[in-house]
Short mmCIF file of C-alpha atoms in Angstrom, two decimals:
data_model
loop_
_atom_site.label_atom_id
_atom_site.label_comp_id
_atom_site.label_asym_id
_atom_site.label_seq_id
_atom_site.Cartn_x
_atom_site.Cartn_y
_atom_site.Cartn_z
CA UNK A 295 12.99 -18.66 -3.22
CA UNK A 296 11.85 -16.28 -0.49
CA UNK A 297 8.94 -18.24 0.65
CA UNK A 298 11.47 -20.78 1.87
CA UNK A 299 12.84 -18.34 4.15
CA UNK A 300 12.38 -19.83 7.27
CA UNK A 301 11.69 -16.41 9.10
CA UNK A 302 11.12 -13.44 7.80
CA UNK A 303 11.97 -11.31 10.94
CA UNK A 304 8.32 -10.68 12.13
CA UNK A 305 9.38 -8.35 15.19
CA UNK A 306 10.20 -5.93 12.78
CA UNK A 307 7.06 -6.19 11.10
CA UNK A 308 7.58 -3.48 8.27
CA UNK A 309 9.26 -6.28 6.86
CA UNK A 310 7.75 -9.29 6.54
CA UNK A 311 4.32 -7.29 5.65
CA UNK A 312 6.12 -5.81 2.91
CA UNK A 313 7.15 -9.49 1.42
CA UNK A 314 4.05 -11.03 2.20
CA UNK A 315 2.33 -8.51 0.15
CA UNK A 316 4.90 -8.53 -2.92
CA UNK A 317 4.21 -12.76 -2.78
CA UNK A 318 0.76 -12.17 -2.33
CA UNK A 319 0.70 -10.20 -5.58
CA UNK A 320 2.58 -12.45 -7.43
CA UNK A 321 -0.13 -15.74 -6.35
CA UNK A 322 -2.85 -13.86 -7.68
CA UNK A 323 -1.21 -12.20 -10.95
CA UNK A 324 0.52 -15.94 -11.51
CA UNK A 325 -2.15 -17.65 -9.76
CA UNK A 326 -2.45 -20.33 -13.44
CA UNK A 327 1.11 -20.54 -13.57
CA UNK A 328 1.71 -22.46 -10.74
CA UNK A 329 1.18 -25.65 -9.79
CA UNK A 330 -1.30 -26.60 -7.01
CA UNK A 331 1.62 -28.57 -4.92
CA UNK A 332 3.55 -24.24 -5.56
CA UNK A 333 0.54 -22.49 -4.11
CA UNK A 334 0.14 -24.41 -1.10
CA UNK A 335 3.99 -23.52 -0.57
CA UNK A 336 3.35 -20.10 -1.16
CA UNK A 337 -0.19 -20.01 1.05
CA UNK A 338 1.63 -21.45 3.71
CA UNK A 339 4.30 -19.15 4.09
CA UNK A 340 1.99 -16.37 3.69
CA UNK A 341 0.11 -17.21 6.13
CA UNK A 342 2.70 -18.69 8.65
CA UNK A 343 5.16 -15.88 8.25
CA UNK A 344 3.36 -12.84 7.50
CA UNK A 345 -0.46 -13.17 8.61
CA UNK A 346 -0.55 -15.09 11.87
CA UNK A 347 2.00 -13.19 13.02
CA UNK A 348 -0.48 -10.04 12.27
CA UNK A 349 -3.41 -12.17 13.83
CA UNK A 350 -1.35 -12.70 16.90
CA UNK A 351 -0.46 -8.83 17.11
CA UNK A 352 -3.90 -7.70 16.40
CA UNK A 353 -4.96 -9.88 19.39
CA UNK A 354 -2.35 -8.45 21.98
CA UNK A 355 0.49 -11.21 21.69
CA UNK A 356 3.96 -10.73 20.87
CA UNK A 357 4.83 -7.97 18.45
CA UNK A 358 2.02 -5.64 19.27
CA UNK A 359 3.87 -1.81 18.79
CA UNK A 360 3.07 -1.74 14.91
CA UNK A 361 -0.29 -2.07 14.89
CA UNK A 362 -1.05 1.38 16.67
CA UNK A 363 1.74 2.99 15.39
CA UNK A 364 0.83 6.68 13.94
CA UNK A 365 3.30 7.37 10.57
CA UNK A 366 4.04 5.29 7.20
CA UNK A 367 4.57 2.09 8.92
CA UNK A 368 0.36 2.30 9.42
CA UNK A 369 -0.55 2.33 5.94
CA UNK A 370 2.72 0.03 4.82
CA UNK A 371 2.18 -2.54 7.54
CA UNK A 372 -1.86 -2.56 7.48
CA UNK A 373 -2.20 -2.12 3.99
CA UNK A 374 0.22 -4.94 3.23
CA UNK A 375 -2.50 -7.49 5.27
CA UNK A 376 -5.43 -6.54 3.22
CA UNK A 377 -3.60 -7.47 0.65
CA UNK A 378 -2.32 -10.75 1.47
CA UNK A 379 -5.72 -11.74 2.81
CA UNK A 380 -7.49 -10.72 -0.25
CA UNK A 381 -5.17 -13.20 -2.08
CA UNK A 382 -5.94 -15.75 0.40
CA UNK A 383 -9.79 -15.03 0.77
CA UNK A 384 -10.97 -18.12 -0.69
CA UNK A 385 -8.60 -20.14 0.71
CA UNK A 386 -9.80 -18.86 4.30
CA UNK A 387 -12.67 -16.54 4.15
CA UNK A 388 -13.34 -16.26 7.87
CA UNK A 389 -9.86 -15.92 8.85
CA UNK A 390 -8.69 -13.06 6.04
CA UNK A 391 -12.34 -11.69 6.80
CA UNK A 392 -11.05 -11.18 10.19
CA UNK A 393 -8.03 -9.77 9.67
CA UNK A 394 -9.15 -7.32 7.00
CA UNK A 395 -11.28 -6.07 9.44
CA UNK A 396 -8.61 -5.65 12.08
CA UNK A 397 -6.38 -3.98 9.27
CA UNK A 398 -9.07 -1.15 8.11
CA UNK A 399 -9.88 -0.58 11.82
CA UNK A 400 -6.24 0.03 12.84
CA UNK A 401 -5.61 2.24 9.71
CA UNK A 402 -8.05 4.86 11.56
CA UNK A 403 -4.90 5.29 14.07
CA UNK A 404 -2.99 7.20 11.70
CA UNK A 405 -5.65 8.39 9.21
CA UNK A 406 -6.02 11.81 10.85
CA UNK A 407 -2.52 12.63 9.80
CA UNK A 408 -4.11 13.60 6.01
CA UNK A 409 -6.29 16.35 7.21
CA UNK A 410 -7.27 19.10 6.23
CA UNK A 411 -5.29 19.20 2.98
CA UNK A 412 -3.83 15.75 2.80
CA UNK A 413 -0.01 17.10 3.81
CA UNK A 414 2.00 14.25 5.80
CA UNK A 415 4.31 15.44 8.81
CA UNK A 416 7.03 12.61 7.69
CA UNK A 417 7.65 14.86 4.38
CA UNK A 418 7.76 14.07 0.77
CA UNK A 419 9.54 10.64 0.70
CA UNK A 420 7.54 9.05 3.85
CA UNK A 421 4.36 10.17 2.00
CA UNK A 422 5.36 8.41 -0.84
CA UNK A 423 6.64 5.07 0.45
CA UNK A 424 2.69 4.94 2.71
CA UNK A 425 0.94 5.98 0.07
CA UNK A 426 2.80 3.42 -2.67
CA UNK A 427 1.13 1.03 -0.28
CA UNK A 428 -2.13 2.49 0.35
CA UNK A 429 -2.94 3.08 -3.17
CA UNK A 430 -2.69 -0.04 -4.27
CA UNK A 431 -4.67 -1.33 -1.41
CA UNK A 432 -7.58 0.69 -2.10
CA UNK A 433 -7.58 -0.10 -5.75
CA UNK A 434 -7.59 -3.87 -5.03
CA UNK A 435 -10.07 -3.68 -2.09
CA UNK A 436 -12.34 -2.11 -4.78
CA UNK A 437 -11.40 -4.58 -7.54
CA UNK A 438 -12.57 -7.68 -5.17
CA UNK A 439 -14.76 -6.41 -2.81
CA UNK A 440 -16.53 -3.45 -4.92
CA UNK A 441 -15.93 -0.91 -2.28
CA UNK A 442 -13.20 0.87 -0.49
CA UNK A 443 -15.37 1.41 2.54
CA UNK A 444 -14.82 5.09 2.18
CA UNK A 445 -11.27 4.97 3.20
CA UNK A 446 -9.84 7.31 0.23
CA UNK A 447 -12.98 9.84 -0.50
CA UNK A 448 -14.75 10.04 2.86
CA UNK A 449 -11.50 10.87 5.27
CA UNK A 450 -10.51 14.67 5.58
CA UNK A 451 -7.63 15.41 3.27
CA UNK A 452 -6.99 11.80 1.93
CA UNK A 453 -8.72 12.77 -1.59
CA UNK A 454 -6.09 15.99 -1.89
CA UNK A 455 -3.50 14.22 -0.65
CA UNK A 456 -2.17 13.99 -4.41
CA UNK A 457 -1.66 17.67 -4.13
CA UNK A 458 0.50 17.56 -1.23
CA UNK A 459 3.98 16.38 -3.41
CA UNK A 460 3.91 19.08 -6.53
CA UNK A 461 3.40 22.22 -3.81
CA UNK A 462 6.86 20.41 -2.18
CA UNK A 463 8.79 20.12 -4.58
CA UNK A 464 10.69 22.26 -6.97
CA UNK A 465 13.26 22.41 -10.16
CA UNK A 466 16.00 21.06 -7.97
CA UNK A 467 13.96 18.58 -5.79
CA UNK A 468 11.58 18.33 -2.43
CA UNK A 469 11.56 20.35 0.39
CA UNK A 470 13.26 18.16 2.95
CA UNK A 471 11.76 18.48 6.00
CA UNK A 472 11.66 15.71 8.61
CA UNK A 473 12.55 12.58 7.22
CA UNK A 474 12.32 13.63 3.58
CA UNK A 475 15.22 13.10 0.52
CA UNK A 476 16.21 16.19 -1.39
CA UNK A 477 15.87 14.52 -4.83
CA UNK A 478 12.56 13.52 -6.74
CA UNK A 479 9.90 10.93 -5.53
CA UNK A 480 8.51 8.46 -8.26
CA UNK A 481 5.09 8.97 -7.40
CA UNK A 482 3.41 6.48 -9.92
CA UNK A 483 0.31 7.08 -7.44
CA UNK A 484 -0.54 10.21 -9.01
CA UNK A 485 -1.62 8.55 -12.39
CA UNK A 486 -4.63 5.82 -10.35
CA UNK A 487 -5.47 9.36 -8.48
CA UNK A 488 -5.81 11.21 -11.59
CA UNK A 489 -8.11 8.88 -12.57
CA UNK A 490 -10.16 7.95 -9.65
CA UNK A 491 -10.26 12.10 -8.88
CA UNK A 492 -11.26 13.11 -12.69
CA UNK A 493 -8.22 15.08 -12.21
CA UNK A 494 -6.04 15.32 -15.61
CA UNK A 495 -3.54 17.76 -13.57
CA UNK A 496 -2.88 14.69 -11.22
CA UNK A 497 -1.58 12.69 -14.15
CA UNK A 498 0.09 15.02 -15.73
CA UNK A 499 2.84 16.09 -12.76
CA UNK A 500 3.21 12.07 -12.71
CA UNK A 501 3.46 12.36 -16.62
CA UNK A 502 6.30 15.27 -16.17
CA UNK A 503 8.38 13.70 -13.62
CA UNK A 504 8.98 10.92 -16.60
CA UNK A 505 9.44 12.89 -19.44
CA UNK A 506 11.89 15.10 -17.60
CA UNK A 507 13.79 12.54 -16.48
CA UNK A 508 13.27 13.13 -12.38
CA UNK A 509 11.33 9.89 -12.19
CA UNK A 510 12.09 5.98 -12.93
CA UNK A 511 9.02 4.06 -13.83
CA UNK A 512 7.19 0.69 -12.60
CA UNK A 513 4.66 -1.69 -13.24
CA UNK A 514 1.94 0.54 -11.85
CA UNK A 515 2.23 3.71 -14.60
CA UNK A 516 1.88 0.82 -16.95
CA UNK A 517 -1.37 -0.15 -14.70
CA UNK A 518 -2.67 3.12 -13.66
CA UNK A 519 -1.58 5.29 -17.30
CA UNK A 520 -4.43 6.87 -18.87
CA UNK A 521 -4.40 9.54 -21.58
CA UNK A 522 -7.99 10.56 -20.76
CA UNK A 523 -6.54 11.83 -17.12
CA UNK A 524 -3.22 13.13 -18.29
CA UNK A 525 -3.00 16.74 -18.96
CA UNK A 526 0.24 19.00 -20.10
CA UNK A 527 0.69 20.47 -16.57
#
């Protein structure tokens, strides 16, 4: 199982945030499955591989060049902590306090990118692989902790940021600038926008991308999927 990995290569930190948050996820959905001897196996290598090495970068040691970095890594990396520590947060309130609050803070360094009209310089597919991170964040940080702190309706351009894909892509796919695919994004993201935003037109370019066949699907549309907030755009 991949919580027996013994490393999961924490000086390139994009990854082992990104498995500490899909393990994360699966302790809390599972959390009654398992056994108390399988979720101190899984809290220890969530915390050992994935959030001390965050606490130690957050406090200047070792791998320290994520934590300001300004592009997707920001959201992916920070987001993915919040996450974990969420998970963990009554297993060690101070400490995931802690971090959380090191994780929001350090979002700020890359939050400017989303202003004024929530476009990303990284292009189409870079804005979909933060915000497939972010989103989730923010819906779980409001789940547990009743707030989001502001972080999606009170920063310039973050609440238009759905916008941002349909006016880049066409018939035949995205405009590809910078680091961006030519094909179609799955961005299940729109549908929890849609929602959140009162914004049917949001859930239906999400709803088109399926039914025409540019999109797979995930666990999220069947999460985030509401009639109420799908129109026939």
């Amino acid at each position: 199982m991949v919580y027996d990995w013994p490393d999961w290569d924490h000086m390139h930190f994009l990854d082992p945030s990104e498995m500490m948050r899909c393990i994360a996820l699966a302790y809390d959905w599972m959390y009654d499955g398992w056994t108390e001897e399988q979720r101190g196996i899984i809290r220890n290598a969530i915390i050992e591989r994935g959030l001390q090495p965050a606490y130690d970068s957050y406090k200047g040691y070792g791998n320290v060049t994520w934590v300001k970095l300004e592009n997707n890594w920001s959201l992916v990396c920070h987001g993915s902590v919040i996450i974990a520590a969420l998970a963990l947060f009554d297993y060690q309130p101070d400490y995931c306090a802690q971090l959380m609050e090191w994780a929001m803070h350090a979002w700020e360094n890359v939050m400017y990118q989303f202003a004024p009209e929530g476009a990303w310089e990284e292009g189409v597919t870079y804005w979909n692989f933060a915000i497939r991170y972010y989103v989730p964040c923010i819906d779980v940080m409001n789940w547990f902790l009743g707030t989001d702190y502001g972080y999606f309706d009170d920063i310039e351009g973050v609440s238009r940021t759905g916008y941002y894909p349909p006016y880049m892509t066409g018939p035949m796919g995205q405009f590809n600038y910078h680091d961006a695919g030519e094909g179609f994004e799955r961005t299940e993201a729109h549908f929890w926008m849609a929602k959140r935003l009162n914004d049917p037109d949001l859930g239906g370019y999400r709803m088109n991308q399926i039914l025409q066949g540019n999109s797979g699907t995930s666990v999220y549309d069947l999460l985030w999927y509401c009639l109420l907030y799908t129109s026939d755009a």
